[in-house]
């Protein structure tokens, strides 16, 4: 009976994690649709408008470093509940806003909340995974649900705008879902996290120490390059494709939706691909395809970008969850909260600075296309890094050691 109860709890925990990622993706990945509206409503430049993206990302980065240890110290459950509670309050306050600065302040608060509950959720994935291979497959499935949220969010904003309803209602919907998730999370029994008594105190100092670990830093830098490339699409592609006047106008209209659909579908498919293919080979091939999509778009302009940018979502699908999983799997389970915080820091910094630098470059040189030339450089560096990883496999021994350690923890 206890085994049945434990299986039921694990199923609930998985679905709770899936829905959390879906919920916050609805808000973070809808900015590409919201930015043209706030530019019009508040008379903003590209650089100013990009605050709607970089403000929460900076907050997530800060939160990942400052509060990443909470998942290891307080436990996954309480960390997730704290983050969800703060996020819900920030979402509901959007209904009171009329000024750009007020909205940016709420985005900073919600970003801190995401950093808290996401590190808890990422550490939780390690608790419910038997080994590094299962961890990677689970991470791809989780990020697949994130991709679903990334489809729902922009679609909901587009529907609201078509009905002449404020985009702020997106946050009210997200807040309502968040409250429901808190109710579920409060009633679920989480798996016990084994604590290593011989380790140093679990605090922000330990998280900062992780920055000096070559495996944490190496995977984090590759993830940062990927994120800087990916956010170029969902933040600035709608603005870039406004110049498109060809025969495929419907494709330009739905390009972002198609990108998100391919990214989500690829992530669900990724769990199957990783059962049959070596992960570093898949990463190298897919990163090369991403670079070619960006290079072709940079050379051909909107006429080619209308096809290549949405297509890049298929190749991007597996890279973030796989690198994230491998980076976390290099460490023992009692360190997963801290290392997840480090990776989240690099993720959010890249997500903040990438679009900001693109917006600044576009303002400086007079067109958003120059920002995409910069993003093509990010894609090239990512491809080089993942080809190096394929050839030399610098983390293979560490991953094997961590997997053996996880197996011993489960047996113990």
PDB file of C-alpha atoms in Angstrom, residues 65-321:
ATOM      1  CA  UNK A  65      22.635  33.074  -6.667  1.00  0.00           C
ATOM      2  CA  UNK A  66      21.164  34.618  -3.505  1.00  0.00           C
ATOM      3  CA  UNK A  67      18.442  32.038  -2.797  1.00  0.00           C
ATOM      4  CA  UNK A  68      19.510  28.901  -4.697  1.00  0.00           C
ATOM      5  CA  UNK A  69      20.694  27.312  -1.442  1.00  0.00           C
ATOM      6  CA  UNK A  70      17.143  27.424   0.008  1.00  0.00           C
ATOM      7  CA  UNK A  71      16.191  24.248  -1.885  1.00  0.00           C
ATOM      8  CA  UNK A  72      18.983  22.410  -0.047  1.00  0.00           C
ATOM      9  CA  UNK A  73      18.445  24.157   3.313  1.00  0.00           C
ATOM     10  CA  UNK A  74      14.652  24.507   3.694  1.00  0.00           C
ATOM     11  CA  UNK A  75      13.733  21.610   1.441  1.00  0.00           C
ATOM     12  CA  UNK A  76      12.120  21.526  -1.991  1.00  0.00           C
ATOM     13  CA  UNK A  77       8.519  21.889  -0.777  1.00  0.00           C
ATOM     14  CA  UNK A  78       8.861  25.067   1.287  1.00  0.00           C
ATOM     15  CA  UNK A  79      11.122  26.696  -1.292  1.00  0.00           C
ATOM     16  CA  UNK A  80       8.557  26.066  -4.023  1.00  0.00           C
ATOM     17  CA  UNK A  81       5.680  27.367  -1.868  1.00  0.00           C
ATOM     18  CA  UNK A  82       7.558  30.569  -0.984  1.00  0.00           C
ATOM     19  CA  UNK A  83       8.391  31.257  -4.634  1.00  0.00           C
ATOM     20  CA  UNK A  84       4.875  30.525  -5.878  1.00  0.00           C
ATOM     21  CA  UNK A  85       3.350  32.746  -3.175  1.00  0.00           C
ATOM     22  CA  UNK A  86       5.473  35.770  -4.085  1.00  0.00           C
ATOM     23  CA  UNK A  87       4.855  35.196  -7.792  1.00  0.00           C
ATOM     24  CA  UNK A  88       1.060  35.050  -7.305  1.00  0.00           C
ATOM     25  CA  UNK A  89       1.001  38.358  -5.403  1.00  0.00           C
ATOM     26  CA  UNK A  90       3.084  40.091  -8.096  1.00  0.00           C
ATOM     27  CA  UNK A  91       0.799  38.764 -10.852  1.00  0.00           C
ATOM     28  CA  UNK A  92      -2.386  40.000  -9.161  1.00  0.00           C
ATOM     29  CA  UNK A  93      -0.877  43.467  -8.654  1.00  0.00           C
ATOM     30  CA  UNK A  94      -0.648  43.905 -12.448  1.00  0.00           C
ATOM     31  CA  UNK A  95      -4.380  44.719 -12.387  1.00  0.00           C
ATOM     32  CA  UNK A  96      -3.593  47.931 -10.458  1.00  0.00           C
ATOM     33  CA  UNK A  97      -0.903  49.225 -12.823  1.00  0.00           C
ATOM     34  CA  UNK A  98      -1.043  52.063 -15.318  1.00  0.00           C
ATOM     35  CA  UNK A  99       2.600  53.151 -15.499  1.00  0.00           C
ATOM     36  CA  UNK A 100       5.549  51.503 -17.238  1.00  0.00           C
ATOM     37  CA  UNK A 101       7.784  51.837 -14.150  1.00  0.00           C
ATOM     38  CA  UNK A 102       5.200  50.096 -11.959  1.00  0.00           C
ATOM     39  CA  UNK A 103       5.022  47.156 -14.352  1.00  0.00           C
ATOM     40  CA  UNK A 104       8.830  46.869 -14.434  1.00  0.00           C
ATOM     41  CA  UNK A 105       8.907  46.847 -10.599  1.00  0.00           C
ATOM     42  CA  UNK A 106       6.407  43.970 -10.553  1.00  0.00           C
ATOM     43  CA  UNK A 107       8.487  42.107 -13.117  1.00  0.00           C
ATOM     44  CA  UNK A 108      11.504  42.433 -10.824  1.00  0.00           C
ATOM     45  CA  UNK A 109       9.499  40.930  -7.942  1.00  0.00           C
ATOM     46  CA  UNK A 110       8.115  38.113 -10.091  1.00  0.00           C
ATOM     47  CA  UNK A 111      11.633  37.382 -11.373  1.00  0.00           C
ATOM     48  CA  UNK A 112      12.906  36.902  -7.815  1.00  0.00           C
ATOM     49  CA  UNK A 113       9.981  34.562  -7.159  1.00  0.00           C
ATOM     50  CA  UNK A 114      10.712  32.519 -10.299  1.00  0.00           C
ATOM     51  CA  UNK A 115      14.331  32.159  -9.226  1.00  0.00           C
ATOM     52  CA  UNK A 116      13.216  30.738  -5.885  1.00  0.00           C
ATOM     53  CA  UNK A 117      10.643  28.200  -7.037  1.00  0.00           C
ATOM     54  CA  UNK A 118      12.546  27.205 -10.170  1.00  0.00           C
ATOM     55  CA  UNK A 119      15.685  26.224  -8.222  1.00  0.00           C
ATOM     56  CA  UNK A 120      13.433  24.205  -5.915  1.00  0.00           C
ATOM     57  CA  UNK A 121      11.813  22.512  -8.896  1.00  0.00           C
ATOM     58  CA  UNK A 122      15.138  21.797 -10.623  1.00  0.00           C
ATOM     59  CA  UNK A 123      16.525  20.230  -7.451  1.00  0.00           C
ATOM     60  CA  UNK A 124      13.312  18.212  -7.108  1.00  0.00           C
ATOM     61  CA  UNK A 125      13.840  16.695 -10.561  1.00  0.00           C
ATOM     62  CA  UNK A 126      17.090  15.189  -9.250  1.00  0.00           C
ATOM     63  CA  UNK A 127      15.228  13.701  -6.271  1.00  0.00           C
ATOM     64  CA  UNK A 128      12.742  11.883  -8.480  1.00  0.00           C
ATOM     65  CA  UNK A 129      15.294  10.685 -11.070  1.00  0.00           C
ATOM     66  CA  UNK A 130      17.078   7.370 -10.601  1.00  0.00           C
ATOM     67  CA  UNK A 131      20.174   8.298 -12.644  1.00  0.00           C
ATOM     68  CA  UNK A 132      21.680  10.924 -14.952  1.00  0.00           C
ATOM     69  CA  UNK A 133      20.027   9.472 -18.077  1.00  0.00           C
ATOM     70  CA  UNK A 134      16.560   9.568 -16.500  1.00  0.00           C
ATOM     71  CA  UNK A 135      17.307  13.075 -15.198  1.00  0.00           C
ATOM     72  CA  UNK A 136      18.037  14.288 -18.735  1.00  0.00           C
ATOM     73  CA  UNK A 137      14.897  12.688 -20.168  1.00  0.00           C
ATOM     74  CA  UNK A 138      12.760  14.140 -17.365  1.00  0.00           C
ATOM     75  CA  UNK A 139      14.313  17.562 -17.883  1.00  0.00           C
ATOM     76  CA  UNK A 140      13.445  17.441 -21.588  1.00  0.00           C
ATOM     77  CA  UNK A 141       9.837  16.555 -20.712  1.00  0.00           C
ATOM     78  CA  UNK A 142       9.664  19.371 -18.140  1.00  0.00           C
ATOM     79  CA  UNK A 143      11.021  21.857 -20.652  1.00  0.00           C
ATOM     80  CA  UNK A 144       8.520  20.485 -23.153  1.00  0.00           C
ATOM     81  CA  UNK A 145       5.758  21.671 -20.827  1.00  0.00           C
ATOM     82  CA  UNK A 146       7.610  24.985 -20.565  1.00  0.00           C
ATOM     83  CA  UNK A 147       7.335  25.075 -24.350  1.00  0.00           C
ATOM     84  CA  UNK A 148       3.584  24.503 -24.089  1.00  0.00           C
ATOM     85  CA  UNK A 149       3.327  27.502 -21.759  1.00  0.00           C
ATOM     86  CA  UNK A 150       5.366  29.504 -24.247  1.00  0.00           C
ATOM     87  CA  UNK A 151       2.687  28.751 -26.860  1.00  0.00           C
ATOM     88  CA  UNK A 152      -0.264  29.491 -24.567  1.00  0.00           C
ATOM     89  CA  UNK A 153       1.096  32.810 -23.262  1.00  0.00           C
ATOM     90  CA  UNK A 154       1.639  34.633 -26.600  1.00  0.00           C
ATOM     91  CA  UNK A 155      -1.582  33.126 -27.996  1.00  0.00           C
ATOM     92  CA  UNK A 156      -3.545  34.404 -24.998  1.00  0.00           C
ATOM     93  CA  UNK A 157      -2.022  37.887 -25.332  1.00  0.00           C
ATOM     94  CA  UNK A 158      -2.824  37.915 -29.065  1.00  0.00           C
ATOM     95  CA  UNK A 159      -6.428  36.922 -28.270  1.00  0.00           C
ATOM     96  CA  UNK A 160      -6.735  39.618 -25.608  1.00  0.00           C
ATOM     97  CA  UNK A 161      -5.380  42.307 -27.917  1.00  0.00           C
ATOM     98  CA  UNK A 162      -7.679  41.193 -30.751  1.00  0.00           C
ATOM     99  CA  UNK A 163     -10.610  41.512 -28.328  1.00  0.00           C
ATOM    100  CA  UNK A 164      -9.290  44.953 -27.258  1.00  0.00           C
ATOM    101  CA  UNK A 165      -8.605  43.697 -23.729  1.00  0.00           C
ATOM    102  CA  UNK A 166      -5.450  44.686 -21.817  1.00  0.00           C
ATOM    103  CA  UNK A 167      -2.463  42.322 -21.979  1.00  0.00           C
ATOM    104  CA  UNK A 168      -2.233  42.598 -18.162  1.00  0.00           C
ATOM    105  CA  UNK A 169      -4.996  39.988 -17.884  1.00  0.00           C
ATOM    106  CA  UNK A 170      -2.338  37.419 -18.840  1.00  0.00           C
ATOM    107  CA  UNK A 171      -0.819  37.934 -15.392  1.00  0.00           C
ATOM    108  CA  UNK A 172      -4.167  37.562 -13.651  1.00  0.00           C
ATOM    109  CA  UNK A 173      -4.615  34.176 -15.340  1.00  0.00           C
ATOM    110  CA  UNK A 174      -1.072  33.157 -14.346  1.00  0.00           C
ATOM    111  CA  UNK A 175      -1.719  34.279 -10.756  1.00  0.00           C
ATOM    112  CA  UNK A 176      -4.861  32.150 -10.565  1.00  0.00           C
ATOM    113  CA  UNK A 177      -2.983  29.084 -11.835  1.00  0.00           C
ATOM    114  CA  UNK A 178      -0.232  29.816  -9.311  1.00  0.00           C
ATOM    115  CA  UNK A 179      -2.690  29.728  -6.397  1.00  0.00           C
ATOM    116  CA  UNK A 180      -3.988  26.354  -7.608  1.00  0.00           C
ATOM    117  CA  UNK A 181      -0.426  25.015  -7.802  1.00  0.00           C
ATOM    118  CA  UNK A 182       0.249  26.199  -4.246  1.00  0.00           C
ATOM    119  CA  UNK A 183      -2.775  24.255  -2.992  1.00  0.00           C
ATOM    120  CA  UNK A 184      -1.526  21.117  -4.728  1.00  0.00           C
ATOM    121  CA  UNK A 185       2.084  21.601  -3.563  1.00  0.00           C
ATOM    122  CA  UNK A 186       1.015  22.056   0.054  1.00  0.00           C
ATOM    123  CA  UNK A 187      -0.730  18.669   0.113  1.00  0.00           C
ATOM    124  CA  UNK A 188       1.877  16.542  -1.675  1.00  0.00           C
ATOM    125  CA  UNK A 189       4.418  14.488   0.254  1.00  0.00           C
ATOM    126  CA  UNK A 190       7.838  15.172  -1.224  1.00  0.00           C
ATOM    127  CA  UNK A 191      10.666  12.588  -1.358  1.00  0.00           C
ATOM    128  CA  UNK A 192      13.250  12.789   1.399  1.00  0.00           C
ATOM    129  CA  UNK A 193      16.421  14.615   0.365  1.00  0.00           C
ATOM    130  CA  UNK A 194      19.574  13.017   1.747  1.00  0.00           C
ATOM    131  CA  UNK A 195      21.826  15.607   3.400  1.00  0.00           C
ATOM    132  CA  UNK A 196      25.578  15.125   3.525  1.00  0.00           C
ATOM    133  CA  UNK A 197      26.510  16.047   7.096  1.00  0.00           C
ATOM    134  CA  UNK A 198      30.184  16.448   6.264  1.00  0.00           C
ATOM    135  CA  UNK A 199      29.650  19.299   3.824  1.00  0.00           C
ATOM    136  CA  UNK A 200      30.020  22.966   4.673  1.00  0.00           C
ATOM    137  CA  UNK A 201      27.067  25.041   5.816  1.00  0.00           C
ATOM    138  CA  UNK A 202      24.274  25.325   3.263  1.00  0.00           C
ATOM    139  CA  UNK A 203      24.140  29.040   2.515  1.00  0.00           C
ATOM    140  CA  UNK A 204      24.781  31.591  -0.206  1.00  0.00           C
ATOM    141  CA  UNK A 205      28.551  31.271   0.330  1.00  0.00           C
ATOM    142  CA  UNK A 206      28.421  27.645  -0.814  1.00  0.00           C
ATOM    143  CA  UNK A 207      26.514  28.685  -3.943  1.00  0.00           C
ATOM    144  CA  UNK A 208      29.149  31.325  -4.715  1.00  0.00           C
ATOM    145  CA  UNK A 209      31.872  28.704  -4.210  1.00  0.00           C
ATOM    146  CA  UNK A 210      30.236  26.682  -7.001  1.00  0.00           C
ATOM    147  CA  UNK A 211      31.181  29.486  -9.419  1.00  0.00           C
ATOM    148  CA  UNK A 212      34.779  28.298  -9.178  1.00  0.00           C
ATOM    149  CA  UNK A 213      33.853  24.732 -10.120  1.00  0.00           C
ATOM    150  CA  UNK A 214      34.859  24.139 -13.777  1.00  0.00           C
ATOM    151  CA  UNK A 215      31.905  21.810 -14.442  1.00  0.00           C
ATOM    152  CA  UNK A 216      29.317  24.239 -13.059  1.00  0.00           C
ATOM    153  CA  UNK A 217      30.943  27.152 -14.901  1.00  0.00           C
ATOM    154  CA  UNK A 218      31.526  25.248 -18.152  1.00  0.00           C
ATOM    155  CA  UNK A 219      27.953  24.045 -18.521  1.00  0.00           C
ATOM    156  CA  UNK A 220      26.651  27.430 -17.368  1.00  0.00           C
ATOM    157  CA  UNK A 221      28.623  29.285 -20.068  1.00  0.00           C
ATOM    158  CA  UNK A 222      27.341  26.942 -22.791  1.00  0.00           C
ATOM    159  CA  UNK A 223      23.804  27.446 -21.513  1.00  0.00           C
ATOM    160  CA  UNK A 224      24.350  31.216 -21.507  1.00  0.00           C
ATOM    161  CA  UNK A 225      25.356  31.145 -25.184  1.00  0.00           C
ATOM    162  CA  UNK A 226      22.308  29.058 -26.017  1.00  0.00           C
ATOM    163  CA  UNK A 227      19.933  31.339 -24.094  1.00  0.00           C
ATOM    164  CA  UNK A 228      21.345  34.493 -25.708  1.00  0.00           C
ATOM    165  CA  UNK A 229      20.634  32.869 -29.077  1.00  0.00           C
ATOM    166  CA  UNK A 230      17.154  31.609 -28.197  1.00  0.00           C
ATOM    167  CA  UNK A 231      15.788  34.811 -26.653  1.00  0.00           C
ATOM    168  CA  UNK A 232      16.779  36.705 -29.798  1.00  0.00           C
ATOM    169  CA  UNK A 233      13.921  34.856 -31.476  1.00  0.00           C
ATOM    170  CA  UNK A 234      11.064  35.324 -29.030  1.00  0.00           C
ATOM    171  CA  UNK A 235      11.968  38.890 -27.991  1.00  0.00           C
ATOM    172  CA  UNK A 236      12.934  40.510 -31.307  1.00  0.00           C
ATOM    173  CA  UNK A 237      11.722  38.253 -34.148  1.00  0.00           C
ATOM    174  CA  UNK A 238       8.201  39.799 -34.230  1.00  0.00           C
ATOM    175  CA  UNK A 239       9.799  43.255 -34.597  1.00  0.00           C
ATOM    176  CA  UNK A 240      12.269  42.011 -37.238  1.00  0.00           C
ATOM    177  CA  UNK A 241       9.552  40.372 -39.355  1.00  0.00           C
ATOM    178  CA  UNK A 242       7.445  43.538 -39.456  1.00  0.00           C
ATOM    179  CA  UNK A 243       9.550  44.429 -42.528  1.00  0.00           C
ATOM    180  CA  UNK A 244       8.446  41.285 -44.365  1.00  0.00           C
ATOM    181  CA  UNK A 245       6.203  42.001 -47.392  1.00  0.00           C
ATOM    182  CA  UNK A 246       6.410  38.717 -49.289  1.00  0.00           C
ATOM    183  CA  UNK A 247       3.860  36.093 -50.286  1.00  0.00           C
ATOM    184  CA  UNK A 248       4.096  34.232 -46.960  1.00  0.00           C
ATOM    185  CA  UNK A 249       2.530  36.937 -44.822  1.00  0.00           C
ATOM    186  CA  UNK A 250       0.564  34.402 -42.789  1.00  0.00           C
ATOM    187  CA  UNK A 251       3.838  32.676 -41.896  1.00  0.00           C
ATOM    188  CA  UNK A 252       5.303  35.957 -40.668  1.00  0.00           C
ATOM    189  CA  UNK A 253       2.174  36.503 -38.556  1.00  0.00           C
ATOM    190  CA  UNK A 254       2.397  33.088 -36.885  1.00  0.00           C
ATOM    191  CA  UNK A 255       6.201  32.715 -36.945  1.00  0.00           C
ATOM    192  CA  UNK A 256       6.583  32.995 -33.169  1.00  0.00           C
ATOM    193  CA  UNK A 257       3.806  30.483 -32.528  1.00  0.00           C
ATOM    194  CA  UNK A 258       5.375  28.044 -35.006  1.00  0.00           C
ATOM    195  CA  UNK A 259       8.762  28.502 -33.316  1.00  0.00           C
ATOM    196  CA  UNK A 260       7.272  27.673 -29.915  1.00  0.00           C
ATOM    197  CA  UNK A 261       5.321  24.683 -31.266  1.00  0.00           C
ATOM    198  CA  UNK A 262       8.454  23.201 -32.858  1.00  0.00           C
ATOM    199  CA  UNK A 263      10.489  23.877 -29.697  1.00  0.00           C
ATOM    200  CA  UNK A 264       7.899  22.212 -27.462  1.00  0.00           C
ATOM    201  CA  UNK A 265       7.390  19.253 -29.784  1.00  0.00           C
ATOM    202  CA  UNK A 266      11.132  18.735 -30.112  1.00  0.00           C
ATOM    203  CA  UNK A 267      11.525  18.625 -26.333  1.00  0.00           C
ATOM    204  CA  UNK A 268       8.928  15.904 -25.924  1.00  0.00           C
ATOM    205  CA  UNK A 269      10.607  14.039 -28.797  1.00  0.00           C
ATOM    206  CA  UNK A 270      13.980  14.626 -27.145  1.00  0.00           C
ATOM    207  CA  UNK A 271      13.234  12.167 -24.340  1.00  0.00           C
ATOM    208  CA  UNK A 272      12.965   9.449 -27.025  1.00  0.00           C
ATOM    209  CA  UNK A 273      15.980  10.642 -29.071  1.00  0.00           C
ATOM    210  CA  UNK A 274      18.256  10.497 -26.036  1.00  0.00           C
ATOM    211  CA  UNK A 275      17.395   6.831 -25.569  1.00  0.00           C
ATOM    212  CA  UNK A 276      18.899   6.067 -28.983  1.00  0.00           C
ATOM    213  CA  UNK A 277      21.590   8.717 -29.575  1.00  0.00           C
ATOM    214  CA  UNK A 278      24.633   9.949 -27.661  1.00  0.00           C
ATOM    215  CA  UNK A 279      23.780  13.335 -26.147  1.00  0.00           C
ATOM    216  CA  UNK A 280      26.966  15.209 -27.102  1.00  0.00           C
ATOM    217  CA  UNK A 281      26.558  14.202 -30.769  1.00  0.00           C
ATOM    218  CA  UNK A 282      22.959  15.457 -30.795  1.00  0.00           C
ATOM    219  CA  UNK A 283      24.048  18.748 -29.200  1.00  0.00           C
ATOM    220  CA  UNK A 284      26.790  19.340 -31.786  1.00  0.00           C
ATOM    221  CA  UNK A 285      24.531  18.595 -34.777  1.00  0.00           C
ATOM    222  CA  UNK A 286      21.636  20.700 -33.491  1.00  0.00           C
ATOM    223  CA  UNK A 287      23.841  23.672 -32.589  1.00  0.00           C
ATOM    224  CA  UNK A 288      25.299  23.588 -36.102  1.00  0.00           C
ATOM    225  CA  UNK A 289      21.786  23.654 -37.566  1.00  0.00           C
ATOM    226  CA  UNK A 290      20.879  26.639 -35.353  1.00  0.00           C
ATOM    227  CA  UNK A 291      23.936  28.555 -36.552  1.00  0.00           C
ATOM    228  CA  UNK A 292      23.016  27.894 -40.195  1.00  0.00           C
ATOM    229  CA  UNK A 293      19.459  29.154 -39.556  1.00  0.00           C
ATOM    230  CA  UNK A 294      20.790  32.402 -38.077  1.00  0.00           C
ATOM    231  CA  UNK A 295      23.470  32.818 -40.740  1.00  0.00           C
ATOM    232  CA  UNK A 296      20.940  32.306 -43.523  1.00  0.00           C
ATOM    233  CA  UNK A 297      18.581  34.825 -41.919  1.00  0.00           C
ATOM    234  CA  UNK A 298      21.368  37.372 -41.473  1.00  0.00           C
ATOM    235  CA  UNK A 299      22.337  37.071 -45.133  1.00  0.00           C
ATOM    236  CA  UNK A 300      18.852  36.721 -46.636  1.00  0.00           C
ATOM    237  CA  UNK A 301      16.951  39.133 -44.390  1.00  0.00           C
ATOM    238  CA  UNK A 302      13.228  38.751 -43.564  1.00  0.00           C
ATOM    239  CA  UNK A 303      12.578  36.851 -46.818  1.00  0.00           C
ATOM    240  CA  UNK A 304      14.602  33.882 -45.521  1.00  0.00           C
ATOM    241  CA  UNK A 305      14.179  34.557 -41.804  1.00  0.00           C
ATOM    242  CA  UNK A 306      10.431  33.984 -42.067  1.00  0.00           C
ATOM    243  CA  UNK A 307      11.272  30.309 -42.752  1.00  0.00           C
ATOM    244  CA  UNK A 308      14.560  29.799 -40.923  1.00  0.00           C
ATOM    245  CA  UNK A 309      13.831  31.482 -37.586  1.00  0.00           C
ATOM    246  CA  UNK A 310      10.724  29.374 -36.818  1.00  0.00           C
ATOM    247  CA  UNK A 311      12.574  26.249 -38.007  1.00  0.00           C
ATOM    248  CA  UNK A 312      15.382  26.935 -35.527  1.00  0.00           C
ATOM    249  CA  UNK A 313      12.930  26.130 -32.712  1.00  0.00           C
ATOM    250  CA  UNK A 314      13.113  22.431 -33.640  1.00  0.00           C
ATOM    251  CA  UNK A 315      16.900  22.393 -33.290  1.00  0.00           C
ATOM    252  CA  UNK A 316      16.848  24.510 -30.119  1.00  0.00           C
ATOM    253  CA  UNK A 317      14.372  22.188 -28.429  1.00  0.00           C
ATOM    254  CA  UNK A 318      16.781  19.756 -26.741  1.00  0.00           C
ATOM    255  CA  UNK A 319      19.805  21.931 -26.035  1.00  0.00           C
ATOM    256  CA  UNK A 320      18.756  23.831 -22.906  1.00  0.00           C
ATOM    257  CA  UNK A 321      17.171  20.942 -20.961  1.00  0.00           C
TER     258      UNK A 321
END
